[in-house]
Structures are given as C-alpha cells and as structure tokens.
XYZ file of C-alpha atoms in Angstrom:
139
model
C 39.028 44.063 96.598
C 36.800 42.500 94.433
C 33.992 44.512 92.243
C 31.210 44.110 89.638
C 30.473 46.607 86.435
C 26.868 47.239 86.252
C 24.623 44.360 84.805
C 22.350 45.296 81.910
C 19.636 43.899 81.878
C 17.884 42.453 78.472
C 16.235 41.798 76.170
C 14.332 45.696 76.808
C 15.413 48.191 74.987
C 16.070 49.664 78.299
C 19.120 49.130 80.111
C 20.205 50.018 83.544
C 23.677 50.501 84.684
C 25.236 51.544 87.279
C 29.208 52.636 88.569
C 31.729 50.195 89.037
C 31.777 49.286 92.793
C 33.972 48.850 95.453
C 35.711 45.700 97.647
C 33.513 42.904 99.131
C 34.748 41.069 102.421
C 35.270 37.585 101.373
C 33.752 34.690 103.249
C 35.439 33.196 106.305
C 36.543 30.395 105.533
C 38.144 27.227 107.980
C 39.009 23.802 107.483
C 36.890 20.808 108.102
C 37.272 19.057 110.841
C 37.327 15.133 111.370
C 34.237 14.192 113.409
C 32.119 10.303 113.531
C 30.316 9.604 110.734
C 26.457 10.492 110.525
C 23.674 9.160 108.551
C 21.997 11.492 106.236
C 18.267 11.381 107.379
C 17.102 13.342 103.988
C 17.856 13.129 100.534
C 20.173 16.790 99.523
C 18.631 19.774 97.776
C 17.913 19.118 93.837
C 20.583 21.182 92.120
C 19.811 24.745 91.060
C 17.817 25.004 88.144
C 15.431 28.194 86.498
C 12.711 25.755 85.799
C 11.823 25.850 88.953
C 10.354 29.956 88.340
C 8.103 31.039 86.149
C 10.244 34.433 85.097
C 13.700 35.172 84.271
C 15.691 38.198 83.507
C 19.231 38.356 81.805
C 22.040 40.636 83.035
C 25.661 40.882 81.824
C 28.084 41.151 84.604
C 31.694 41.992 84.819
C 33.839 40.423 87.837
C 37.109 42.462 89.372
C 38.942 41.099 92.483
C 41.878 43.193 93.268
C 40.886 45.640 89.909
C 41.824 42.304 87.519
C 38.838 40.545 85.582
C 37.908 37.313 86.171
C 37.545 34.929 83.861
C 37.737 31.528 85.939
C 35.164 30.888 89.094
C 31.332 30.887 89.387
C 29.111 33.273 90.053
C 25.823 32.846 92.267
C 22.683 35.290 91.848
C 20.969 35.447 95.557
C 17.881 36.708 96.539
C 17.965 36.558 100.531
C 19.476 32.919 101.103
C 17.677 31.594 97.556
C 19.563 30.901 94.184
C 18.367 32.600 91.382
C 21.628 32.042 89.046
C 24.341 30.435 88.355
C 27.111 30.887 85.672
C 30.707 28.761 85.410
C 31.852 30.036 81.563
C 32.345 33.898 80.801
C 32.037 34.854 77.326
C 34.460 37.293 76.166
C 32.970 39.619 73.480
C 34.841 40.165 70.659
C 34.553 43.794 69.771
C 33.290 46.600 71.508
C 34.026 48.441 74.798
C 34.437 45.187 76.689
C 36.299 43.694 74.121
C 38.264 40.701 75.134
C 36.997 40.862 79.059
C 35.359 38.310 80.332
C 31.629 38.829 81.013
C 29.355 36.507 83.048
C 25.947 36.957 81.198
C 23.739 35.143 83.444
C 20.395 34.206 83.393
C 18.414 35.080 86.808
C 14.986 33.533 87.924
C 12.317 34.487 90.080
C 8.377 34.826 90.169
C 8.197 38.775 91.471
C 9.621 41.921 89.971
C 11.667 44.070 92.613
C 13.206 41.559 94.536
C 16.930 42.316 95.957
C 19.469 40.710 93.705
C 22.763 40.339 95.659
C 25.863 38.394 93.966
C 28.612 35.764 95.495
C 31.703 35.110 93.401
C 33.311 31.574 94.002
C 37.385 30.834 92.754
C 39.707 28.424 93.872
C 36.928 27.961 96.544
C 36.975 31.243 98.198
C 34.049 33.299 98.126
C 33.288 37.199 97.376
C 30.305 38.656 98.481
C 30.424 41.089 95.818
C 28.462 44.554 96.621
C 26.501 45.010 93.482
C 22.502 44.830 93.807
C 19.424 45.430 92.039
C 15.720 44.779 91.486
C 14.564 41.899 89.541
C 12.821 43.102 86.613
C 11.039 40.429 83.983
C 12.208 40.225 80.730
C-alpha cells in the first residue's frame, strides 16, 4: 500500500494540500526474455531536462508504501505519458511536523497551468503508481 502526503506548491504563499491517499497498484513487471540482438535505428531519447519546459513549480511529497515513509527510490512526476520531474534524493527536515521524515522536494516542469500531474515511485526495480494527482501551477 503506497500513499503520498499532499504536495505543497511553493514559493507562493498559498499552499495546497490534500489528505493522504490510499494504495497504488504496483505496475506489472516481467523478466526479460532472451532474443535476437537487434540494431537500434534511432538514438535513445535524451535524458530528462527541466529546461525543456518554459515554466516550473515546486512540490513537497511524502511517499509511503505499506504505511512506511520512503527514503530510497526515485519519484517521477508525469502529465499523461510525459515526464515532468524526477528526484532520487529526498531531504529530511530537522524540525517541524515532518522532522526526521524523508520528503521529496521535486521541481516539476510544464508550459500550461492546469495540466494534471501524477506520480510514479520506483524502488528496487518495483514501480508504484501513486494515487495523488493535482493541477500544474506556474510559480
């Protein structure tokens, strides 16, 4: 069971939050199968870059799986099938309500306010589709 605690937008003074959510569905995985070696006809896509987008927003996300805070793994922000953000290293605040808990402070790229943002979390080769969504807001 994976949950996310509400993303909070920044640096604007109005923060948006929502209640923690319920479990995701782990994405189906299968073992690779052996096959003939093929030649790639085109280069792989470039690595993700926020500079591809004209605007950005920040969100702070607490990821929980089976009730446990997650401090290792990679959080991805998506709009449809388009990657909008990626963060591997969470920060751990030393004080406040979330003191000592790993928080993913992710920057999310976009061009248009209102795009629906979803999250995927990958840990040890297992992919979790998180059930928190929100609208992209330009900082």
